[in-house]
Amino acid sequence: MAINIKTASEIEAMRVAGRLASEVLDYITPFVKPGVTTGELDRLCHDYMVGVQGTVPAPLNYAPPGYRPYPKSVCTSVNHQVCHGIPGDRVLKNGDIVNIDVTVIKDGFHGDTSRMFLVGEASIAARRLCQVTWDCMWLGIEQVRPGATVGDIGHAIQRHAEAQGCSVVREFCGHGIGRKFHEEPQILHYGRPGTGDRFEAGMIFTVEPMINAGRREVREMADGWTIVTKDHSLSAQWEHTVLVTDTGFEVLTVSAGAPARPEPLTAVA
Ligand code: MF3
Ligand code: CO
Ligand code: CO
């Protein structure tokens, strides 16, 4: 099946959805402190989306084939949790790292973004993993232009992660996004340059590498959603929703509080 190319009006709607998703992360930032529970963070985000923004939290009751309905409005993945952590009674403590992943629906269109948060004072190892993962996301995004391929993104990410002694999770990937939460193409975060789907202006997809400090293997918890590293090593993730433009890319999940795009990165090694 072909990858859908967004029209000008669809792109405008995706800019709005992307900005709103990013603004949920801006809103929640001051609450991510030692002592808060992941369930409280979920409730705050939910109330902001529904009550202030008039958006719909896409994760709530989301049930792809083979999954039970997701029970909360955001994902909170702490320390060795890789992704899809379900908010609950867990109290965040000094030194934890947590990914908050927000997907909103506005006027039928999805915006999907996540950031890492350091709770109190994180260890050097934890800070380094978050930085490596941030760099991986940007090295991937910077590959995006018409004529480039999914493999170009994957290669840029894998090369940097592995040069830094980290590993790339294989089981989950970025994805096309629009009227549906998950569309074609799949954006693998590893691969070989020049392979896979080729980009055209008007495509919109996420880049959302999950990078482990240890080995790449993961397993699913009994809740049917939470993914953790098999070796219990720390895992980090950053996510943006990106449009392919005539000359390169435009990041759609931007807002006043979003960490700034770095100067174009050159991978080490
Ligand atoms: N937001 C995640 C992504 O980036 C998907 C979460 S699905 C959920 O693709 F059901 F767990 F919310
Ligand atoms: Co996503
Ligand atoms: Co997401």
PDB file of C-alpha atoms and ligand atoms in Angstrom:
ATOM      1  CA  MET A   1       0.000   0.000   0.000  1.00  0.00           C
ATOM      2  CA  ALA A   2       1.242   3.471  -0.866  1.00  0.00           C
ATOM      3  CA  ILE A   3       2.364   5.991   1.721  1.00  0.00           C
ATOM      4  CA  ASN A   4      -0.120   8.809   1.818  1.00  0.00           C
ATOM      5  CA  ILE A   5       0.949  12.308   0.807  1.00  0.00           C
ATOM      6  CA  LYS A   6      -0.739  15.037   2.829  1.00  0.00           C
ATOM      7  CA  THR A   7      -2.494  17.965   1.162  1.00  0.00           C
ATOM      8  CA  ALA A   8      -1.760  21.550   2.162  1.00  0.00           C
ATOM      9  CA  SER A   9      -4.813  21.693   4.424  1.00  0.00           C
ATOM     10  CA  GLU A  10      -3.965  18.337   6.024  1.00  0.00           C
ATOM     11  CA  ILE A  11      -0.434  19.616   6.681  1.00  0.00           C
ATOM     12  CA  GLU A  12      -1.845  22.688   8.371  1.00  0.00           C
ATOM     13  CA  ALA A  13      -4.047  20.512  10.593  1.00  0.00           C
ATOM     14  CA  MET A  14      -1.006  18.371  11.452  1.00  0.00           C
ATOM     15  CA  ARG A  15       0.950  21.500  12.447  1.00  0.00           C
ATOM     16  CA  VAL A  16      -1.810  22.339  14.898  1.00  0.00           C
ATOM     17  CA  ALA A  17      -1.966  18.796  16.323  1.00  0.00           C
ATOM     18  CA  GLY A  18       1.831  18.670  16.588  1.00  0.00           C
ATOM     19  CA  ARG A  19       2.043  21.952  18.447  1.00  0.00           C
ATOM     20  CA  LEU A  20      -0.707  20.899  20.859  1.00  0.00           C
ATOM     21  CA  ALA A  21       1.052  17.596  21.644  1.00  0.00           C
ATOM     22  CA  SER A  22       4.274  19.486  22.367  1.00  0.00           C
ATOM     23  CA  GLU A  23       2.406  21.961  24.569  1.00  0.00           C
ATOM     24  CA  VAL A  24       1.175  19.106  26.765  1.00  0.00           C
ATOM     25  CA  LEU A  25       4.833  18.285  27.482  1.00  0.00           C
ATOM     26  CA  ASP A  26       5.561  21.964  28.216  1.00  0.00           C
ATOM     27  CA  TYR A  27       2.633  21.975  30.625  1.00  0.00           C
ATOM     28  CA  ILE A  28       3.665  18.834  32.513  1.00  0.00           C
ATOM     29  CA  THR A  29       7.371  19.692  32.836  1.00  0.00           C
ATOM     30  CA  PRO A  30       7.252  21.535  36.223  1.00  0.00           C
ATOM     31  CA  PHE A  31       5.294  18.637  37.772  1.00  0.00           C
ATOM     32  CA  VAL A  32       7.961  16.011  36.988  1.00  0.00           C
ATOM     33  CA  LYS A  33       9.661  16.026  40.390  1.00  0.00           C
ATOM     34  CA  PRO A  34      10.572  13.539  43.119  1.00  0.00           C
ATOM     35  CA  GLY A  35       7.411  12.438  44.976  1.00  0.00           C
ATOM     36  CA  VAL A  36       4.922  12.683  42.116  1.00  0.00           C
ATOM     37  CA  THR A  37       3.305   9.480  40.854  1.00  0.00           C
ATOM     38  CA  THR A  38       3.117   8.598  37.168  1.00  0.00           C
ATOM     39  CA  GLY A  39      -0.644   8.344  37.642  1.00  0.00           C
ATOM     40  CA  GLU A  40      -0.788  11.985  38.792  1.00  0.00           C
ATOM     41  CA  LEU A  41       1.194  13.041  35.729  1.00  0.00           C
ATOM     42  CA  ASP A  42      -1.296  11.141  33.551  1.00  0.00           C
ATOM     43  CA  ARG A  43      -4.293  12.767  35.209  1.00  0.00           C
ATOM     44  CA  LEU A  44      -2.780  16.255  34.849  1.00  0.00           C
ATOM     45  CA  CYS A  45      -2.039  15.657  31.152  1.00  0.00           C
ATOM     46  CA  HIS A  46      -5.483  14.175  30.587  1.00  0.00           C
ATOM     47  CA  ASP A  47      -7.257  17.132  32.193  1.00  0.00           C
ATOM     48  CA  TYR A  48      -5.114  19.611  30.233  1.00  0.00           C
ATOM     49  CA  MET A  49      -5.809  17.865  26.910  1.00  0.00           C
ATOM     50  CA  VAL A  50      -9.520  17.408  27.418  1.00  0.00           C
ATOM     51  CA  GLY A  51     -10.312  20.468  29.543  1.00  0.00           C
ATOM     52  CA  VAL A  52      -7.935  23.164  28.264  1.00  0.00           C
ATOM     53  CA  GLN A  53      -6.960  22.156  24.727  1.00  0.00           C
ATOM     54  CA  GLY A  54     -10.079  20.378  23.582  1.00  0.00           C
ATOM     55  CA  THR A  55      -7.931  17.525  22.269  1.00  0.00           C
ATOM     56  CA  VAL A  56      -8.508  13.776  22.567  1.00  0.00           C
ATOM     57  CA  PRO A  57      -5.749  11.660  24.184  1.00  0.00           C
ATOM     58  CA  ALA A  58      -5.093   9.085  21.458  1.00  0.00           C
ATOM     59  CA  PRO A  59      -3.662   6.367  23.756  1.00  0.00           C
ATOM     60  CA  LEU A  60      -6.802   6.079  25.920  1.00  0.00           C
ATOM     61  CA  ASN A  61      -8.541   2.820  24.922  1.00  0.00           C
ATOM     62  CA  TYR A  62      -6.236   2.460  21.917  1.00  0.00           C
ATOM     63  CA  ALA A  63      -6.311  -1.238  20.988  1.00  0.00           C
ATOM     64  CA  PRO A  64      -4.216  -2.314  17.994  1.00  0.00           C
ATOM     65  CA  PRO A  65      -4.676  -5.959  16.891  1.00  0.00           C
ATOM     66  CA  GLY A  66      -3.370  -8.313  19.577  1.00  0.00           C
ATOM     67  CA  TYR A  67      -3.394  -5.681  22.345  1.00  0.00           C
ATOM     68  CA  ARG A  68      -5.881  -5.014  25.134  1.00  0.00           C
ATOM     69  CA  PRO A  69      -7.160  -1.417  25.234  1.00  0.00           C
ATOM     70  CA  TYR A  70      -4.516   0.945  26.640  1.00  0.00           C
ATOM     71  CA  PRO A  71      -5.945   2.207  29.943  1.00  0.00           C
ATOM     72  CA  LYS A  72      -4.380   5.685  30.280  1.00  0.00           C
ATOM     73  CA  SER A  73      -3.943   8.958  28.373  1.00  0.00           C
ATOM     74  CA  VAL A  74      -0.140   9.149  28.144  1.00  0.00           C
ATOM     75  CA  CYS A  75       2.738   6.671  28.409  1.00  0.00           C
ATOM     76  CA  THR A  76       5.282   7.037  31.232  1.00  0.00           C
ATOM     77  CA  SER A  77       8.365   4.827  30.907  1.00  0.00           C
ATOM     78  CA  VAL A  78      10.765   4.925  33.852  1.00  0.00           C
ATOM     79  CA  ASN A  79      14.446   3.834  33.919  1.00  0.00           C
ATOM     80  CA  HIS A  80      14.663   0.350  32.349  1.00  0.00           C
ATOM     81  CA  GLN A  81      11.162   0.682  30.860  1.00  0.00           C
ATOM     82  CA  VAL A  82      11.619   1.168  27.124  1.00  0.00           C
ATOM     83  CA  CYS A  83       8.162   2.377  26.073  1.00  0.00           C
ATOM     84  CA  HIS A  84       4.408   2.111  26.672  1.00  0.00           C
ATOM     85  CA  GLY A  85       4.752   2.265  30.468  1.00  0.00           C
ATOM     86  CA  ILE A  86       1.294   2.527  32.040  1.00  0.00           C
ATOM     87  CA  PRO A  87       0.924   5.388  34.539  1.00  0.00           C
ATOM     88  CA  GLY A  88      -0.079   4.277  38.049  1.00  0.00           C
ATOM     89  CA  ASP A  89       0.989   4.370  41.712  1.00  0.00           C
ATOM     90  CA  ARG A  90       4.723   4.440  41.072  1.00  0.00           C
ATOM     91  CA  VAL A  91       6.342   7.366  42.888  1.00  0.00           C
ATOM     92  CA  LEU A  92       9.148   9.054  40.963  1.00  0.00           C
ATOM     93  CA  LYS A  93      12.303   9.366  43.029  1.00  0.00           C
ATOM     94  CA  ASN A  94      15.490  11.401  42.808  1.00  0.00           C
ATOM     95  CA  GLY A  95      17.701  10.040  40.029  1.00  0.00           C
ATOM     96  CA  ASP A  96      14.954   8.414  37.943  1.00  0.00           C
ATOM     97  CA  ILE A  97      14.672   9.140  34.244  1.00  0.00           C
ATOM     98  CA  VAL A  98      11.211   9.092  32.685  1.00  0.00           C
ATOM     99  CA  ASN A  99       9.909   9.362  29.151  1.00  0.00           C
ATOM    100  CA  ILE A 100       6.491  10.955  28.787  1.00  0.00           C
ATOM    101  CA  ASP A 101       4.896  10.177  25.417  1.00  0.00           C
ATOM    102  CA  VAL A 102       1.919  12.309  24.382  1.00  0.00           C
ATOM    103  CA  THR A 103      -0.339  11.788  21.390  1.00  0.00           C
ATOM    104  CA  VAL A 104      -3.279  14.147  20.879  1.00  0.00           C
ATOM    105  CA  ILE A 105      -6.046  14.145  18.298  1.00  0.00           C
ATOM    106  CA  LYS A 106      -7.302  17.547  17.133  1.00  0.00           C
ATOM    107  CA  ASP A 107      -9.928  17.840  14.369  1.00  0.00           C
ATOM    108  CA  GLY A 108      -9.208  14.215  13.432  1.00  0.00           C
ATOM    109  CA  PHE A 109      -5.417  14.596  13.113  1.00  0.00           C
ATOM    110  CA  HIS A 110      -2.712  13.142  15.382  1.00  0.00           C
ATOM    111  CA  GLY A 111       0.370  14.822  16.895  1.00  0.00           C
ATOM    112  CA  ASP A 112       2.864  12.471  18.605  1.00  0.00           C
ATOM    113  CA  THR A 113       5.909  13.499  20.652  1.00  0.00           C
ATOM    114  CA  SER A 114       7.896  12.416  23.693  1.00  0.00           C
ATOM    115  CA  ARG A 115      10.707  13.771  25.821  1.00  0.00           C
ATOM    116  CA  MET A 116      13.017  12.490  28.552  1.00  0.00           C
ATOM    117  CA  PHE A 117      12.855  14.056  32.005  1.00  0.00           C
ATOM    118  CA  LEU A 118      15.526  13.806  34.676  1.00  0.00           C
ATOM    119  CA  VAL A 119      13.920  13.536  38.112  1.00  0.00           C
ATOM    120  CA  GLY A 120      16.010  15.551  40.551  1.00  0.00           C
ATOM    121  CA  GLU A 121      19.673  14.763  40.054  1.00  0.00           C
ATOM    122  CA  ALA A 122      20.268  11.929  37.638  1.00  0.00           C
ATOM    123  CA  SER A 123      23.525   9.956  37.427  1.00  0.00           C
ATOM    124  CA  ILE A 124      26.133  10.761  34.806  1.00  0.00           C
ATOM    125  CA  ALA A 125      25.270   7.483  33.060  1.00  0.00           C
ATOM    126  CA  ALA A 126      21.578   8.388  32.910  1.00  0.00           C
ATOM    127  CA  ARG A 127      22.261  11.893  31.625  1.00  0.00           C
ATOM    128  CA  ARG A 128      24.633  10.550  29.039  1.00  0.00           C
ATOM    129  CA  LEU A 129      22.065   8.022  27.747  1.00  0.00           C
ATOM    130  CA  CYS A 130      19.427  10.771  27.420  1.00  0.00           C
ATOM    131  CA  GLN A 131      21.914  12.948  25.511  1.00  0.00           C
ATOM    132  CA  VAL A 132      22.976  10.113  23.181  1.00  0.00           C
ATOM    133  CA  THR A 133      19.309   9.363  22.442  1.00  0.00           C
ATOM    134  CA  TRP A 134      18.548  13.050  21.757  1.00  0.00           C
ATOM    135  CA  ASP A 135      21.493  13.160  19.346  1.00  0.00           C
ATOM    136  CA  CYS A 136      20.271   9.937  17.707  1.00  0.00           C
ATOM    137  CA  MET A 137      16.816  11.441  17.129  1.00  0.00           C
ATOM    138  CA  TRP A 138      18.298  14.562  15.532  1.00  0.00           C
ATOM    139  CA  LEU A 139      20.828  12.667  13.430  1.00  0.00           C
ATOM    140  CA  GLY A 140      17.851  10.679  12.100  1.00  0.00           C
ATOM    141  CA  ILE A 141      15.660  13.731  11.473  1.00  0.00           C
ATOM    142  CA  GLU A 142      18.481  15.486   9.633  1.00  0.00           C
ATOM    143  CA  GLN A 143      18.450  12.716   7.011  1.00  0.00           C
ATOM    144  CA  VAL A 144      14.910  13.617   5.978  1.00  0.00           C
ATOM    145  CA  ARG A 145      14.462  15.127   2.498  1.00  0.00           C
ATOM    146  CA  PRO A 146      12.830  14.039  -0.764  1.00  0.00           C
ATOM    147  CA  GLY A 147      14.785  11.121  -2.250  1.00  0.00           C
ATOM    148  CA  ALA A 148      16.302   9.976   1.050  1.00  0.00           C
ATOM    149  CA  THR A 149      15.179   6.622   2.479  1.00  0.00           C
ATOM    150  CA  VAL A 150      14.055   5.024   5.715  1.00  0.00           C
ATOM    151  CA  GLY A 151      17.408   3.229   5.804  1.00  0.00           C
ATOM    152  CA  ASP A 152      19.254   6.554   5.821  1.00  0.00           C
ATOM    153  CA  ILE A 153      17.502   7.485   9.082  1.00  0.00           C
ATOM    154  CA  GLY A 154      18.069   4.062  10.592  1.00  0.00           C
ATOM    155  CA  HIS A 155      21.725   4.002   9.676  1.00  0.00           C
ATOM    156  CA  ALA A 156      22.444   7.461  11.106  1.00  0.00           C
ATOM    157  CA  ILE A 157      20.787   6.497  14.391  1.00  0.00           C
ATOM    158  CA  GLN A 158      22.325   3.035  14.706  1.00  0.00           C
ATOM    159  CA  ARG A 159      25.813   4.229  13.855  1.00  0.00           C
ATOM    160  CA  HIS A 160      25.809   6.904  16.539  1.00  0.00           C
ATOM    161  CA  ALA A 161      24.148   4.757  19.221  1.00  0.00           C
ATOM    162  CA  GLU A 162      26.586   1.893  18.723  1.00  0.00           C
ATOM    163  CA  ALA A 163      29.620   4.207  18.499  1.00  0.00           C
ATOM    164  CA  GLN A 164      28.595   5.426  21.963  1.00  0.00           C
ATOM    165  CA  GLY A 165      28.391   1.858  23.307  1.00  0.00           C
ATOM    166  CA  CYS A 166      24.590   1.812  23.337  1.00  0.00           C
ATOM    167  CA  SER A 167      22.094  -0.367  21.449  1.00  0.00           C
ATOM    168  CA  VAL A 168      19.003   0.265  19.320  1.00  0.00           C
ATOM    169  CA  VAL A 169      15.671  -1.400  20.137  1.00  0.00           C
ATOM    170  CA  ARG A 170      14.443  -3.310  17.051  1.00  0.00           C
ATOM    171  CA  GLU A 171      10.891  -4.282  17.995  1.00  0.00           C
ATOM    172  CA  PHE A 172       9.359  -0.790  17.890  1.00  0.00           C
ATOM    173  CA  CYS A 173       9.751   1.916  15.310  1.00  0.00           C
ATOM    174  CA  GLY A 174       8.590   5.303  14.111  1.00  0.00           C
ATOM    175  CA  HIS A 175       5.528   5.448  11.909  1.00  0.00           C
ATOM    176  CA  GLY A 176       3.525   7.435   9.418  1.00  0.00           C
ATOM    177  CA  ILE A 177       0.856   9.491  11.165  1.00  0.00           C
ATOM    178  CA  GLY A 178      -2.150  11.579  10.163  1.00  0.00           C
ATOM    179  CA  ARG A 179      -5.815  10.719  10.492  1.00  0.00           C
ATOM    180  CA  LYS A 180      -4.542   7.422  11.905  1.00  0.00           C
ATOM    181  CA  PHE A 181      -2.217   7.051  14.910  1.00  0.00           C
ATOM    182  CA  HIS A 182      -0.007   4.528  13.115  1.00  0.00           C
ATOM    183  CA  GLU A 183       0.251   4.588   9.311  1.00  0.00           C
ATOM    184  CA  GLU A 184       2.828   3.525   6.758  1.00  0.00           C
ATOM    185  CA  PRO A 185       5.773   3.757   6.509  1.00  0.00           C
ATOM    186  CA  GLN A 186       7.557   2.071   9.400  1.00  0.00           C
ATOM    187  CA  ILE A 187      10.602   4.109  10.393  1.00  0.00           C
ATOM    188  CA  LEU A 188      13.166   1.610  11.665  1.00  0.00           C
ATOM    189  CA  HIS A 189      15.873   3.090  13.871  1.00  0.00           C
ATOM    190  CA  TYR A 190      18.576   0.844  12.425  1.00  0.00           C
ATOM    191  CA  GLY A 191      19.492  -0.126   8.875  1.00  0.00           C
ATOM    192  CA  ARG A 192      21.578   0.503   5.804  1.00  0.00           C
ATOM    193  CA  PRO A 193      21.761   3.740   3.792  1.00  0.00           C
ATOM    194  CA  GLY A 194      19.700   3.852   0.596  1.00  0.00           C
ATOM    195  CA  THR A 195      17.419   0.960   1.567  1.00  0.00           C
ATOM    196  CA  GLY A 196      13.683   0.905   2.259  1.00  0.00           C
ATOM    197  CA  ASP A 197      10.903   3.368   1.422  1.00  0.00           C
ATOM    198  CA  ARG A 198      11.934   6.588  -0.322  1.00  0.00           C
ATOM    199  CA  PHE A 199      10.643   9.949   0.970  1.00  0.00           C
ATOM    200  CA  GLU A 200       8.531  12.421  -0.973  1.00  0.00           C
ATOM    201  CA  ALA A 201       7.414  15.909   0.001  1.00  0.00           C
ATOM    202  CA  GLY A 202       4.142  15.758   1.929  1.00  0.00           C
ATOM    203  CA  MET A 203       4.862  12.559   3.876  1.00  0.00           C
ATOM    204  CA  ILE A 204       4.537  12.846   7.661  1.00  0.00           C
ATOM    205  CA  PHE A 205       6.016  10.365  10.122  1.00  0.00           C
ATOM    206  CA  THR A 206       7.630  10.103  13.545  1.00  0.00           C
ATOM    207  CA  VAL A 207      11.276   9.546  14.435  1.00  0.00           C
ATOM    208  CA  GLU A 208      11.393   8.022  17.924  1.00  0.00           C
ATOM    209  CA  PRO A 209      14.523   5.998  18.680  1.00  0.00           C
ATOM    210  CA  MET A 210      14.572   3.809  21.791  1.00  0.00           C
ATOM    211  CA  ILE A 211      18.203   3.461  22.892  1.00  0.00           C
ATOM    212  CA  ASN A 212      19.436   1.114  25.617  1.00  0.00           C
ATOM    213  CA  ALA A 213      22.556   1.595  27.716  1.00  0.00           C
ATOM    214  CA  GLY A 214      23.070  -2.180  27.633  1.00  0.00           C
ATOM    215  CA  ARG A 215      21.870  -4.919  25.304  1.00  0.00           C
ATOM    216  CA  ARG A 216      19.094  -4.325  22.787  1.00  0.00           C
ATOM    217  CA  GLU A 217      16.775  -7.176  23.794  1.00  0.00           C
ATOM    218  CA  VAL A 218      13.448  -6.277  25.368  1.00  0.00           C
ATOM    219  CA  ARG A 219      10.486  -8.086  26.855  1.00  0.00           C
ATOM    220  CA  GLU A 220       6.842  -7.303  27.514  1.00  0.00           C
ATOM    221  CA  MET A 221       5.476  -7.158  31.057  1.00  0.00           C
ATOM    222  CA  ALA A 222       2.383  -9.061  32.198  1.00  0.00           C
ATOM    223  CA  ASP A 223       0.265  -5.892  31.841  1.00  0.00           C
ATOM    224  CA  GLY A 224       0.394  -6.515  28.088  1.00  0.00           C
ATOM    225  CA  TRP A 225       1.892  -3.078  27.316  1.00  0.00           C
ATOM    226  CA  THR A 226       4.988  -2.089  29.271  1.00  0.00           C
ATOM    227  CA  ILE A 227       8.224  -2.937  27.458  1.00  0.00           C
ATOM    228  CA  VAL A 228      11.428  -3.300  29.516  1.00  0.00           C
ATOM    229  CA  THR A 229      15.058  -4.103  28.753  1.00  0.00           C
ATOM    230  CA  LYS A 230      15.849  -7.788  29.324  1.00  0.00           C
ATOM    231  CA  ASP A 231      19.119  -6.951  31.051  1.00  0.00           C
ATOM    232  CA  HIS A 232      17.469  -4.210  33.155  1.00  0.00           C
ATOM    233  CA  SER A 233      19.781  -1.577  31.667  1.00  0.00           C
ATOM    234  CA  LEU A 234      18.489   1.991  31.341  1.00  0.00           C
ATOM    235  CA  SER A 235      16.554   2.939  28.208  1.00  0.00           C
ATOM    236  CA  ALA A 236      15.728   6.360  26.764  1.00  0.00           C
ATOM    237  CA  GLN A 237      13.559   7.721  23.934  1.00  0.00           C
ATOM    238  CA  TRP A 238      12.795  11.044  22.246  1.00  0.00           C
ATOM    239  CA  GLU A 239      10.112  11.515  19.596  1.00  0.00           C
ATOM    240  CA  HIS A 240       9.137  14.154  17.051  1.00  0.00           C
ATOM    241  CA  THR A 241       6.564  14.174  14.253  1.00  0.00           C
ATOM    242  CA  VAL A 242       8.234  15.350  11.027  1.00  0.00           C
ATOM    243  CA  LEU A 243       7.002  16.567   7.609  1.00  0.00           C
ATOM    244  CA  VAL A 244       9.026  15.989   4.429  1.00  0.00           C
ATOM    245  CA  THR A 245       9.274  19.383   2.669  1.00  0.00           C
ATOM    246  CA  ASP A 246      10.526  20.186  -0.865  1.00  0.00           C
ATOM    247  CA  THR A 247      13.991  20.901   0.491  1.00  0.00           C
ATOM    248  CA  GLY A 248      14.267  18.848   3.691  1.00  0.00           C
ATOM    249  CA  PHE A 249      12.096  18.545   6.785  1.00  0.00           C
ATOM    250  CA  GLU A 250       9.883  20.506   9.138  1.00  0.00           C
ATOM    251  CA  VAL A 251       9.399  19.345  12.724  1.00  0.00           C
ATOM    252  CA  LEU A 252       5.688  19.635  13.561  1.00  0.00           C
ATOM    253  CA  THR A 253       5.847  18.884  17.298  1.00  0.00           C
ATOM    254  CA  VAL A 254       7.239  22.242  18.353  1.00  0.00           C
ATOM    255  CA  SER A 255       6.148  24.714  21.027  1.00  0.00           C
ATOM    256  CA  ALA A 256       7.576  27.456  23.225  1.00  0.00           C
ATOM    257  CA  GLY A 257       8.965  24.969  25.759  1.00  0.00           C
ATOM    258  CA  ALA A 258      10.335  22.334  23.374  1.00  0.00           C
ATOM    259  CA  PRO A 259      14.107  21.883  23.707  1.00  0.00           C
ATOM    260  CA  ALA A 260      15.706  23.714  20.759  1.00  0.00           C
ATOM    261  CA  ARG A 261      16.973  21.973  17.686  1.00  0.00           C
ATOM    262  CA  PRO A 262      20.735  21.607  17.982  1.00  0.00           C
ATOM    263  CA  GLU A 263      23.139  22.845  15.316  1.00  0.00           C
ATOM    264  CA  PRO A 264      23.266  20.205  12.571  1.00  0.00           C
ATOM    265  CA  LEU A 265      24.998  17.243  14.116  1.00  0.00           C
ATOM    266  CA  THR A 266      27.904  15.287  12.788  1.00  0.00           C
ATOM    267  CA  ALA A 267      28.082  11.771  14.115  1.00  0.00           C
ATOM    268  CA  VAL A 268      31.276  10.742  15.865  1.00  0.00           C
ATOM    269  CA  ALA A 269      33.170   7.733  14.414  1.00  0.00           C
TER     270      ALA A 269
HETATM  271  N1  MF3 B   1       2.890   7.168  21.386  1.00  0.00           N
HETATM  272  C1  MF3 B   1       3.405   5.862  21.051  1.00  0.00           C
HETATM  273  C2  MF3 B   1       4.121   6.011  19.743  1.00  0.00           C
HETATM  274  O1  MF3 B   1       4.969   6.864  19.684  1.00  0.00           O
HETATM  275  C3  MF3 B   1       2.329   4.830  20.958  1.00  0.00           C
HETATM  276  C4  MF3 B   1       1.678   4.559  22.256  1.00  0.00           C
HETATM  277  S1  MF3 B   1       0.439   3.421  22.019  1.00  0.00           S
HETATM  278  C5  MF3 B   1      -0.259   3.389  23.548  1.00  0.00           C
HETATM  279  O2  MF3 B   1       3.885   5.404  18.741  1.00  0.00           O
HETATM  280  F1  MF3 B   1      -1.393   2.782  23.413  1.00  0.00           F
HETATM  281  F2  MF3 B   1       0.553   2.799  24.368  1.00  0.00           F
HETATM  282  F3  MF3 B   1      -0.446   4.613  23.961  1.00  0.00           F
HETATM  283 CO    CO B   2       4.945   7.515  17.725  1.00  0.00          CO
HETATM  284 CO    CO B   3       4.603   8.579  20.861  1.00  0.00          CO
END
